mmCIF file of C-alpha atoms and ligand atoms in Angstrom:
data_model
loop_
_atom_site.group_PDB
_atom_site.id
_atom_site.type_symbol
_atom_site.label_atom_id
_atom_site.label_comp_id
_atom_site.label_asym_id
_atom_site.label_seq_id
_atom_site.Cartn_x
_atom_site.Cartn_y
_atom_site.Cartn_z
ATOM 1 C CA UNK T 66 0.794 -49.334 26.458
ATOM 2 C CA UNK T 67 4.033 -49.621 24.745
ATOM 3 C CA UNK T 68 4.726 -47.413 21.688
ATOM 4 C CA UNK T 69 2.733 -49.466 19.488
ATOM 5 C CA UNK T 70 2.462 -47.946 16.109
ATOM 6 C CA UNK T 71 -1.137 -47.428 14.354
ATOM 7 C CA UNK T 72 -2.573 -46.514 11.075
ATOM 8 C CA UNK T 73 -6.036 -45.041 11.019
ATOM 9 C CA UNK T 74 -7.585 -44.756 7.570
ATOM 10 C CA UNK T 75 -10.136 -41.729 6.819
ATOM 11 C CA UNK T 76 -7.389 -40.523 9.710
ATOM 12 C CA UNK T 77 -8.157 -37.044 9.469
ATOM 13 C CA UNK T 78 -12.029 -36.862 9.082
ATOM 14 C CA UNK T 79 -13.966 -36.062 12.247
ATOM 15 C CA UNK T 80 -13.821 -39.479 13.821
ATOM 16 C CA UNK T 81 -10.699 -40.760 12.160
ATOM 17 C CA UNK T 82 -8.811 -37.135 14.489
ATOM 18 C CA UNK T 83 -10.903 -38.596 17.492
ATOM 19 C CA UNK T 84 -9.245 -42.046 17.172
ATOM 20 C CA UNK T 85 -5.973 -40.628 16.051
ATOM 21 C CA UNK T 86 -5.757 -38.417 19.093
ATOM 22 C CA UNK T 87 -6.449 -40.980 21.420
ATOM 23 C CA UNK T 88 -3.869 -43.528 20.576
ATOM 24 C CA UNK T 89 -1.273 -41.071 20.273
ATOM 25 C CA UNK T 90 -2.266 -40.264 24.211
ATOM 26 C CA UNK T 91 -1.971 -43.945 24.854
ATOM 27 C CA UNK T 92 1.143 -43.756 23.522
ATOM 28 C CA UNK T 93 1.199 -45.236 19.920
ATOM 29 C CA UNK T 94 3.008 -43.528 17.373
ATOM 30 C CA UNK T 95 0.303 -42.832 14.454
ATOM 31 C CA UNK T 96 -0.365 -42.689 10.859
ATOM 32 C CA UNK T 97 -3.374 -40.484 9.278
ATOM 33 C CA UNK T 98 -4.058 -41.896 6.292
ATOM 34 C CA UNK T 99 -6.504 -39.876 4.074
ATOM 35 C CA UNK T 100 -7.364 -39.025 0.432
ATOM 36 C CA UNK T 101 -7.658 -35.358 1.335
ATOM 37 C CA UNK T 102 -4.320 -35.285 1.754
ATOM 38 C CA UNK T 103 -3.882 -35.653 -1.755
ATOM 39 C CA UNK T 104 -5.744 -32.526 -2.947
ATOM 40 C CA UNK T 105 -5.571 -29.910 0.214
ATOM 41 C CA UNK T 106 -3.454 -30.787 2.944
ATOM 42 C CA UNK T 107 -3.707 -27.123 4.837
ATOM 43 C CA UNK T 108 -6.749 -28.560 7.206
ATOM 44 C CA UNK T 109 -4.861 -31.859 7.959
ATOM 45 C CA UNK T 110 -1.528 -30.067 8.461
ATOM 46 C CA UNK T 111 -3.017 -27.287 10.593
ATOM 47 C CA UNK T 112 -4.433 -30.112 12.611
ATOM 48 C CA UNK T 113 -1.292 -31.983 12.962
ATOM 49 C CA UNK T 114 0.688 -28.841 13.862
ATOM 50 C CA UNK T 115 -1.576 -28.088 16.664
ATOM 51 C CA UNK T 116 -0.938 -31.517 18.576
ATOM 52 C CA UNK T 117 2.423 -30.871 17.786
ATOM 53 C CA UNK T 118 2.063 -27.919 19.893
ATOM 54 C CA UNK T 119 0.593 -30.070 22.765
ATOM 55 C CA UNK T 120 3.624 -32.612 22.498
ATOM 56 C CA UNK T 121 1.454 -35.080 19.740
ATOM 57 C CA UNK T 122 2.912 -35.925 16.579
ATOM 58 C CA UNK T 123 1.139 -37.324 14.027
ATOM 59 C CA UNK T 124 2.180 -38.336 10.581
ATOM 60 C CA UNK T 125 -0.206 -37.650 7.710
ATOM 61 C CA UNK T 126 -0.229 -40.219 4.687
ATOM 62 C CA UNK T 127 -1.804 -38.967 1.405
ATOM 63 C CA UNK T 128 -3.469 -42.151 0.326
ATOM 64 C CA UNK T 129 -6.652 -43.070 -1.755
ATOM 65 C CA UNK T 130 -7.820 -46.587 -0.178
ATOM 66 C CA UNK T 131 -10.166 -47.518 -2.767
ATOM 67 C CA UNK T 132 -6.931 -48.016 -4.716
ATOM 68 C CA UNK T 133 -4.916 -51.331 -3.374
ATOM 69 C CA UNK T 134 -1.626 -49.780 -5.511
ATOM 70 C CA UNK T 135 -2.227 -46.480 -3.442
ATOM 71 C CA UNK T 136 -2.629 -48.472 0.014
ATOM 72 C CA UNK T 137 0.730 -50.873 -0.744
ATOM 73 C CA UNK T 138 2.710 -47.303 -1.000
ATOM 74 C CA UNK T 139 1.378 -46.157 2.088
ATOM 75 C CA UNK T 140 1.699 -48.808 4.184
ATOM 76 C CA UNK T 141 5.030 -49.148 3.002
ATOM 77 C CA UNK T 142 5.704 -45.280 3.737
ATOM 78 C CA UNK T 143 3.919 -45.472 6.852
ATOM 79 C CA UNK T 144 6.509 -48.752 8.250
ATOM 80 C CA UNK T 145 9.539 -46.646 6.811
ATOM 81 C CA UNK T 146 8.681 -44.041 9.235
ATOM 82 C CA UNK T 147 7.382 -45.148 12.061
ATOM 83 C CA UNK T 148 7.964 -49.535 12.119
ATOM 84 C CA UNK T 149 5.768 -51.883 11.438
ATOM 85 C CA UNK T 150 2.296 -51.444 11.915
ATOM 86 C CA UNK T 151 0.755 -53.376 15.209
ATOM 87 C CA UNK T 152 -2.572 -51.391 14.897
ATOM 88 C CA UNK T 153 -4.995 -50.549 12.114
ATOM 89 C CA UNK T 154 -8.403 -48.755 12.304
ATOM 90 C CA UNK T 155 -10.231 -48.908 8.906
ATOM 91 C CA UNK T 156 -12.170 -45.773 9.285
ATOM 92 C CA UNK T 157 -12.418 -44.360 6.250
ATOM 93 C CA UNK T 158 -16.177 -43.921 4.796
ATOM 94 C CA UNK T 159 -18.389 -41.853 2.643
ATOM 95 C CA UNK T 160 -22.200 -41.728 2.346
ATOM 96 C CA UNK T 161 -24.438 -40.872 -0.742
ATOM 97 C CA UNK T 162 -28.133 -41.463 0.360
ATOM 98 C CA UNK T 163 -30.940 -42.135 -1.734
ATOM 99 C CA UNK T 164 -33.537 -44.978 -1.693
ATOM 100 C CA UNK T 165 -32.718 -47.768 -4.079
ATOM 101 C CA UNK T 166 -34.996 -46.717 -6.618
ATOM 102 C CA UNK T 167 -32.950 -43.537 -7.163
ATOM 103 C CA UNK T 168 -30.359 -44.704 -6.452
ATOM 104 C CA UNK T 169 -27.444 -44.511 -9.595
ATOM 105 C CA UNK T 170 -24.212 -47.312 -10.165
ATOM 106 C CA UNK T 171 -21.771 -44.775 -9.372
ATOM 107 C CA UNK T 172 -23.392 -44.304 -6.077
ATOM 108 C CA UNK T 173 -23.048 -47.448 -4.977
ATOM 109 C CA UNK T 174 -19.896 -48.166 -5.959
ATOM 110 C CA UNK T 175 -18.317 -45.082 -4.606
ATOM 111 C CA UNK T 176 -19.469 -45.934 -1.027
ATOM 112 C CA UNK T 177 -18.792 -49.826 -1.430
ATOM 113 C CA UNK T 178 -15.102 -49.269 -2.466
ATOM 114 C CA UNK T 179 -14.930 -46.426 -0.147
ATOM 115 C CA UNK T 180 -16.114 -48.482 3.175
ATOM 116 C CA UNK T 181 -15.814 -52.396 2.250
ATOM 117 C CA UNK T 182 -13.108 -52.540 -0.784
ATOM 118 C CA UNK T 183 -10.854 -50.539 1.032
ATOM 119 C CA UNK T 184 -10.782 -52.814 4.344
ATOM 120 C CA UNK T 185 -8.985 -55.484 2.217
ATOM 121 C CA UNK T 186 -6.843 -52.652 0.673
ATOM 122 C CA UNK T 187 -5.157 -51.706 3.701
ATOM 123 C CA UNK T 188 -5.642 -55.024 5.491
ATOM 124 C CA UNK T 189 -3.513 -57.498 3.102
ATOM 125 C CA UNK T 190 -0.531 -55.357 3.953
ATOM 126 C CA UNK T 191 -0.564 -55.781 7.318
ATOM 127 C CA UNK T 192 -1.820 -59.067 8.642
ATOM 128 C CA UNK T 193 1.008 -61.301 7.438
ATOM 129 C CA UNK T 194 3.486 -58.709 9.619
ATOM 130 C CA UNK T 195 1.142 -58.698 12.603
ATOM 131 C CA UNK T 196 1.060 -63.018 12.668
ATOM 132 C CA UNK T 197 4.518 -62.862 12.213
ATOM 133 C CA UNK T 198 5.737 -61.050 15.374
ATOM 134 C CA UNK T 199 2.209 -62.475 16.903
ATOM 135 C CA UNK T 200 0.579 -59.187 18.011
ATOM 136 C CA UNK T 201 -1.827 -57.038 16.205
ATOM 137 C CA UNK T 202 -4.864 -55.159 16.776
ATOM 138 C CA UNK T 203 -7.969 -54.290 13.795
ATOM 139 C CA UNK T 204 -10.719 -52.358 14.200
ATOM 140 C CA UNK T 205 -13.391 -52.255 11.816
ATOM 141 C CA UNK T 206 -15.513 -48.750 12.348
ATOM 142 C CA UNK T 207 -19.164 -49.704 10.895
ATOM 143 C CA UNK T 208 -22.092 -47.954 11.787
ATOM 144 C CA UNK T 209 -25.727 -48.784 13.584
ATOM 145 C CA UNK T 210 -27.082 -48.500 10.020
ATOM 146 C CA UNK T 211 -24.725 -51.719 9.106
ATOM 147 C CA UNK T 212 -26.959 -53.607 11.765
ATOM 148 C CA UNK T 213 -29.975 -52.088 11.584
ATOM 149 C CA UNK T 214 -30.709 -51.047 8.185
ATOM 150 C CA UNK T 215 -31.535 -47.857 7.269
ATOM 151 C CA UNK T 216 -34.226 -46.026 4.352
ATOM 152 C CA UNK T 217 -31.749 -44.406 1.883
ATOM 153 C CA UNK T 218 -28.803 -46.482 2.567
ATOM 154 C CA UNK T 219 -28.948 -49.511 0.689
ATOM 155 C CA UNK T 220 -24.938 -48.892 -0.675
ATOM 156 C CA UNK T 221 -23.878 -48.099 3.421
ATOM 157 C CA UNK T 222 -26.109 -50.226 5.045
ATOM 158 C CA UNK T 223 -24.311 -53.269 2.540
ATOM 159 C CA UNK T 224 -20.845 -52.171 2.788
ATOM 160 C CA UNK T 225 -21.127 -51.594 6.838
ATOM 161 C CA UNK T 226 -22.591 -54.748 7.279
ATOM 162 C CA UNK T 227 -19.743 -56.445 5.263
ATOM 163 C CA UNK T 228 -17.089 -55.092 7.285
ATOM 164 C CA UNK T 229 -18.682 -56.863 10.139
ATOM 165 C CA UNK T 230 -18.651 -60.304 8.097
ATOM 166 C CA UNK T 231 -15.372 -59.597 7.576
ATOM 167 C CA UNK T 232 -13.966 -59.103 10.881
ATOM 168 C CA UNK T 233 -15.820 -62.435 11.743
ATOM 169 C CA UNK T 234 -13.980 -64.267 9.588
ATOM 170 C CA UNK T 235 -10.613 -62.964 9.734
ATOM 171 C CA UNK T 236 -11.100 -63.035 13.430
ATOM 172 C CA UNK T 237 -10.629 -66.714 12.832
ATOM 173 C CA UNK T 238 -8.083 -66.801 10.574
ATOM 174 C CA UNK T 239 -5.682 -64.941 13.254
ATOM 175 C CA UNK T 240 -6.932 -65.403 16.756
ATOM 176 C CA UNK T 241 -4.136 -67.836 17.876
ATOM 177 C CA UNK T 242 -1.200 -65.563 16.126
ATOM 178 C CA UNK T 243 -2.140 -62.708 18.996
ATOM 179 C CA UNK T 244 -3.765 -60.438 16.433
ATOM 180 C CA UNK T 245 -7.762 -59.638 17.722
ATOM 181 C CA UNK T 246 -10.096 -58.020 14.910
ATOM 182 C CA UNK T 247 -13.049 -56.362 16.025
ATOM 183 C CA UNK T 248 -15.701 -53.991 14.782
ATOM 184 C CA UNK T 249 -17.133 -50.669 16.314
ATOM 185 C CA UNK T 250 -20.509 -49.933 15.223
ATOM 186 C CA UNK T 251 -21.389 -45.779 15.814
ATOM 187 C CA UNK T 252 -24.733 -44.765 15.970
ATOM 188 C CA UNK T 253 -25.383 -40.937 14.796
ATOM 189 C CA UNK T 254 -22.815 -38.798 15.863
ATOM 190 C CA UNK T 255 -22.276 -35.011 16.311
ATOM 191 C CA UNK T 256 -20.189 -35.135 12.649
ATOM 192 C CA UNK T 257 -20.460 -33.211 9.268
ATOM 193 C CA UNK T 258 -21.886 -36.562 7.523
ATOM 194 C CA UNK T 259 -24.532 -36.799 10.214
ATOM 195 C CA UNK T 260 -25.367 -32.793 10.033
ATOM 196 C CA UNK T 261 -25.899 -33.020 6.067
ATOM 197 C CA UNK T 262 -29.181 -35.672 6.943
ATOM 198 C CA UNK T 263 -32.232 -33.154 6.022
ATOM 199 C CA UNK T 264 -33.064 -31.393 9.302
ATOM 200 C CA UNK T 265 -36.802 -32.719 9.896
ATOM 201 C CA UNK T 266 -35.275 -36.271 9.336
ATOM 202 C CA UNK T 267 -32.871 -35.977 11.632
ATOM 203 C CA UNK T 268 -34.672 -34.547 14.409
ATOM 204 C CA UNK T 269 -37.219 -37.326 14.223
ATOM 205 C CA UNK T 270 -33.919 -39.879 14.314
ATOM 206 C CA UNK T 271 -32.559 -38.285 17.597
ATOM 207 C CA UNK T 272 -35.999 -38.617 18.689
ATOM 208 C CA UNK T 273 -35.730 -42.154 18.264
ATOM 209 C CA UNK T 274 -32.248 -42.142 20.688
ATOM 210 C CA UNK T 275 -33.224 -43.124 24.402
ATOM 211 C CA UNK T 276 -30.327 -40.636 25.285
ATOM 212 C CA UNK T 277 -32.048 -37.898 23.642
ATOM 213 C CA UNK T 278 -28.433 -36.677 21.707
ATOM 214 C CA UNK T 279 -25.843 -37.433 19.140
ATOM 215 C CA UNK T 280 -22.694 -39.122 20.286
ATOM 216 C CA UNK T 281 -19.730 -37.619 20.166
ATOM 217 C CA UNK T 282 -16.699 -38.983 18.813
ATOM 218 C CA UNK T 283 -14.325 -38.794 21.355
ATOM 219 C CA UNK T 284 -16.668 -41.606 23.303
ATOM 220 C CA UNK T 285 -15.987 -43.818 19.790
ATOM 221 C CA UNK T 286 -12.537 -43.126 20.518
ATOM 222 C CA UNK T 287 -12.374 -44.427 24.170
ATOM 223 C CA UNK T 288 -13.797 -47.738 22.948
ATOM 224 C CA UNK T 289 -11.404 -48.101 20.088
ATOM 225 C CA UNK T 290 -8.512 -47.250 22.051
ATOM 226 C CA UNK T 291 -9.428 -49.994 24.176
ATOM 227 C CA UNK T 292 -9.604 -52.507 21.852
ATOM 228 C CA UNK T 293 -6.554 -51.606 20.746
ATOM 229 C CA UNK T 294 -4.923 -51.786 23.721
ATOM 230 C CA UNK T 295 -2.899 -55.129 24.889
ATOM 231 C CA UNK T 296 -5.825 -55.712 28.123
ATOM 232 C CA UNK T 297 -7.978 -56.178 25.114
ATOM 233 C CA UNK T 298 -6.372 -59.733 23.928
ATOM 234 C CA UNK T 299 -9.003 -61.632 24.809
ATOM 235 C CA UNK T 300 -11.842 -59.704 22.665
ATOM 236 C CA UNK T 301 -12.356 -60.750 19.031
ATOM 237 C CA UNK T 302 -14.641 -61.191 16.089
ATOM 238 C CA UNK T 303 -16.827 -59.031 17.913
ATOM 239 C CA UNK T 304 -19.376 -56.309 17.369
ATOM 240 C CA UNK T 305 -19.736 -53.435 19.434
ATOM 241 C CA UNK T 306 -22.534 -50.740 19.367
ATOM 242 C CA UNK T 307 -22.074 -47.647 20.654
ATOM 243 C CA UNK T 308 -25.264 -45.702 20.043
ATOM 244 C CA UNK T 309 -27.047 -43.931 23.235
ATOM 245 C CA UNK T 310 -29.496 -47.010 23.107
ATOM 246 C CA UNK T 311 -30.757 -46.062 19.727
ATOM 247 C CA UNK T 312 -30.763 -49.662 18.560
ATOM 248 C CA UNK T 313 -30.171 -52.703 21.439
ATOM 249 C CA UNK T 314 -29.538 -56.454 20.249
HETATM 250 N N1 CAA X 418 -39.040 -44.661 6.364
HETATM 251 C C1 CAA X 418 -40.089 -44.967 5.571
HETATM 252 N N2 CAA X 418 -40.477 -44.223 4.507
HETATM 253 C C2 CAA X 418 -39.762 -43.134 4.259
HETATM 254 C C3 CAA X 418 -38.659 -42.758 5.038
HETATM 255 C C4 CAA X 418 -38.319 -43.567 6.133
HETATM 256 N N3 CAA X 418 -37.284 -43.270 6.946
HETATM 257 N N4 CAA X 418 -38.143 -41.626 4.519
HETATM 258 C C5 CAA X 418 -38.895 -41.312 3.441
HETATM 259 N N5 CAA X 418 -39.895 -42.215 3.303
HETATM 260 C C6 CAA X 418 -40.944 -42.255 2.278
HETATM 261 C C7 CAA X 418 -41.520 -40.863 2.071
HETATM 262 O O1 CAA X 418 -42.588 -40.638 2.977
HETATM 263 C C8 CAA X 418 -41.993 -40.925 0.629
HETATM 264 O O2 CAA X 418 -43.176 -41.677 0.558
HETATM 265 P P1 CAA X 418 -44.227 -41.449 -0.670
HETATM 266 O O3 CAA X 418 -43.484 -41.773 -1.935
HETATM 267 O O4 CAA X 418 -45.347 -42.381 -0.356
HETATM 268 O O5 CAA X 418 -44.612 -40.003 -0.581
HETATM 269 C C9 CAA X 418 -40.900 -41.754 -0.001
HETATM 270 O O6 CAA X 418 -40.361 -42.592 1.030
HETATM 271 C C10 CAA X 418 -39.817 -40.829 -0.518
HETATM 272 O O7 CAA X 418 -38.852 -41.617 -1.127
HETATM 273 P P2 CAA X 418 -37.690 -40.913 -1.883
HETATM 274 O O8 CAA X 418 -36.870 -41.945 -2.535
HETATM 275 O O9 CAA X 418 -38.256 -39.830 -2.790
HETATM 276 O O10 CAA X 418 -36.897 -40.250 -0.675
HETATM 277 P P3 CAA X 418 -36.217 -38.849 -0.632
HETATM 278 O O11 CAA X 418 -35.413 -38.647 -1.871
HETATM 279 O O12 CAA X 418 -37.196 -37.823 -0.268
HETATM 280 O O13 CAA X 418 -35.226 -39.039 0.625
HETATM 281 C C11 CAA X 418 -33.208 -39.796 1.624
HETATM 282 C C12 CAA X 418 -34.362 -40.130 0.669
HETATM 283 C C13 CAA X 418 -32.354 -38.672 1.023
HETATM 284 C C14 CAA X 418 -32.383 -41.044 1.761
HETATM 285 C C15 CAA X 418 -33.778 -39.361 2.979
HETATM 286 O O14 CAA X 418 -34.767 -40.291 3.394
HETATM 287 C C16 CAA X 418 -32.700 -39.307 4.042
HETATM 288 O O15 CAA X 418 -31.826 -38.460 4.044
HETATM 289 N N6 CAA X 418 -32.776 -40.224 5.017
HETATM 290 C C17 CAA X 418 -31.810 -40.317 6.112
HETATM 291 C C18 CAA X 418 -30.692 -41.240 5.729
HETATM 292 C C19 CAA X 418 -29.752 -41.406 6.900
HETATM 293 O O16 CAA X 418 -30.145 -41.632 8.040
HETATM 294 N N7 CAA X 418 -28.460 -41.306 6.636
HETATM 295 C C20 CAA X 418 -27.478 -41.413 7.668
HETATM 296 C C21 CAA X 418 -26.277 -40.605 7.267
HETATM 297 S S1 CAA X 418 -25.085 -40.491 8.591
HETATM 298 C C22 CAA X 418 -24.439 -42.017 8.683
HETATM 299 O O17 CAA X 418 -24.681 -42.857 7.888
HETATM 300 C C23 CAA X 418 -23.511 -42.256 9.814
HETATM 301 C C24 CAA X 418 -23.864 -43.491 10.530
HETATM 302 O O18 CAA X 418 -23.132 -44.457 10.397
HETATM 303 C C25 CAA X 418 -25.045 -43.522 11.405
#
């Protein structure tokens, strides 16, 4: 692949490194984008120094994406650096589980402007560049639970969902400017926000998992540097799961 530059949002989170890592080895230059960056940065920077050591470089973009003022700086930042951006993976996502009925506002709106609000955010700054010069690559990372449903997840289940709605339609909008938009739909994966699921609950769900195991994120990250590579022009508006068979449609 050419030296394509990318922006990955919720860059430095478990998956968000995966997916980071792997474009830089296909040979993107990359942006992590992530509102830890604006309280500690030591993690993210420890991170970055150690691909650094392994030839990788990384730039890290404090950025809160629930906030469109906060995403029109980084973008900006981001192209000022690095060019304009020809990839973006909206990664960035938070849970807060509990059934509807105890469910509070603040609750749901954290993880709907966390994991839907913030795929327009970062979006609207970058489409109009990627028609213009007629390539451009989106990935949408939603989850099984987005298809699927899941008890306790009214807020995610919504928002993931909705980022699939939304790749179908912009997938429209910008399929004959060269720009595909797809979405990537994990299943549970060997992560912090999947190890914080009660233990009894989640042994029962990886019973549930014809593999037998969580997935690992580095297998995410194979299939979204794919899409994001140029063989993938011919792939868009679509939906893929990646889940060791836990849910087939
Ligand atoms: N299906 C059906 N009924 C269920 C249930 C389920 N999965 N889980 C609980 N219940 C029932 C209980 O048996 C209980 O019934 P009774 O009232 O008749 O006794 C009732 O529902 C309990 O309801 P509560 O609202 O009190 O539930 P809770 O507070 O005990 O637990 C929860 C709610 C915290 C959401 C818990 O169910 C949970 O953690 N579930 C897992 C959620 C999950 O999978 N999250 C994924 C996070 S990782 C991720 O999201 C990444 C990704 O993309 C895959």
């Amino acid at each position: 692949m050419s030296e394509r530059v990318a922006l990955v949002t919720g860059g430095i989170g478990e998956l968000g490194r995966s997916i980071c890592e792997r474009l830089t080895r296909q040979g993107c230059r990359v942006a992590a984008l992530d509102i830890a960056l604006t309280t500690n940065g030591d993690d993210g920077r420890s991170w970055q120094a150690r691909l650094a050591r392994d030839g990788l470089d990384i730039l890290l973009i404090a950025a809160d994406v629930t906030d469109f003022g906060s995403c029109t700086q980084a973008v900006a930042h981001t192209e000022s650096r690095l060019g304009p951006v020809d990839i973006l993976v909206n990664c960035a996502g938070i849970t807060r589980d509990a059934s509807l009925r105890k469910l509070d506002k603040n609750e749901w709106d954290a993880v709907l402007s966390t994991n839907l609000d913030s795929v327009f955010n970062v979006t609207k700054h970058v489409i109009d560049g990627m028609t213009q010069r007629g390539f451009g690559r989106i990935v949408n990372i939603s989850s099984l639970n987005g298809v699927k449903g899941q008890f306790g997840q009214t807020n995610y289940s919504a928002a993931k969902a909705g980022m699939h709605g939304f790749t179908m339609a912009l997938a429209r909008e910008v399929a004959r400017k060269g720009v595909t938009v797809n979405t990537v739909s994990p299943g549970y994966m060997n992560t912090k926000m999947v190890g914080a699921v009660p233990r009894e609950i989640l042994e029962r769900i990886v019973e549930e998992i014809p593999m037998g195991r969580l997935g690992e994120t580095r297998e995410i990250a194979a299939l979204v540097g794919f899409l994001c590579s140029d063989d993938a022009a011919f792939i868009t508006g679509a939906n893929y799961s990646i889940n060791g068979g836990h849910h087939m449609h």
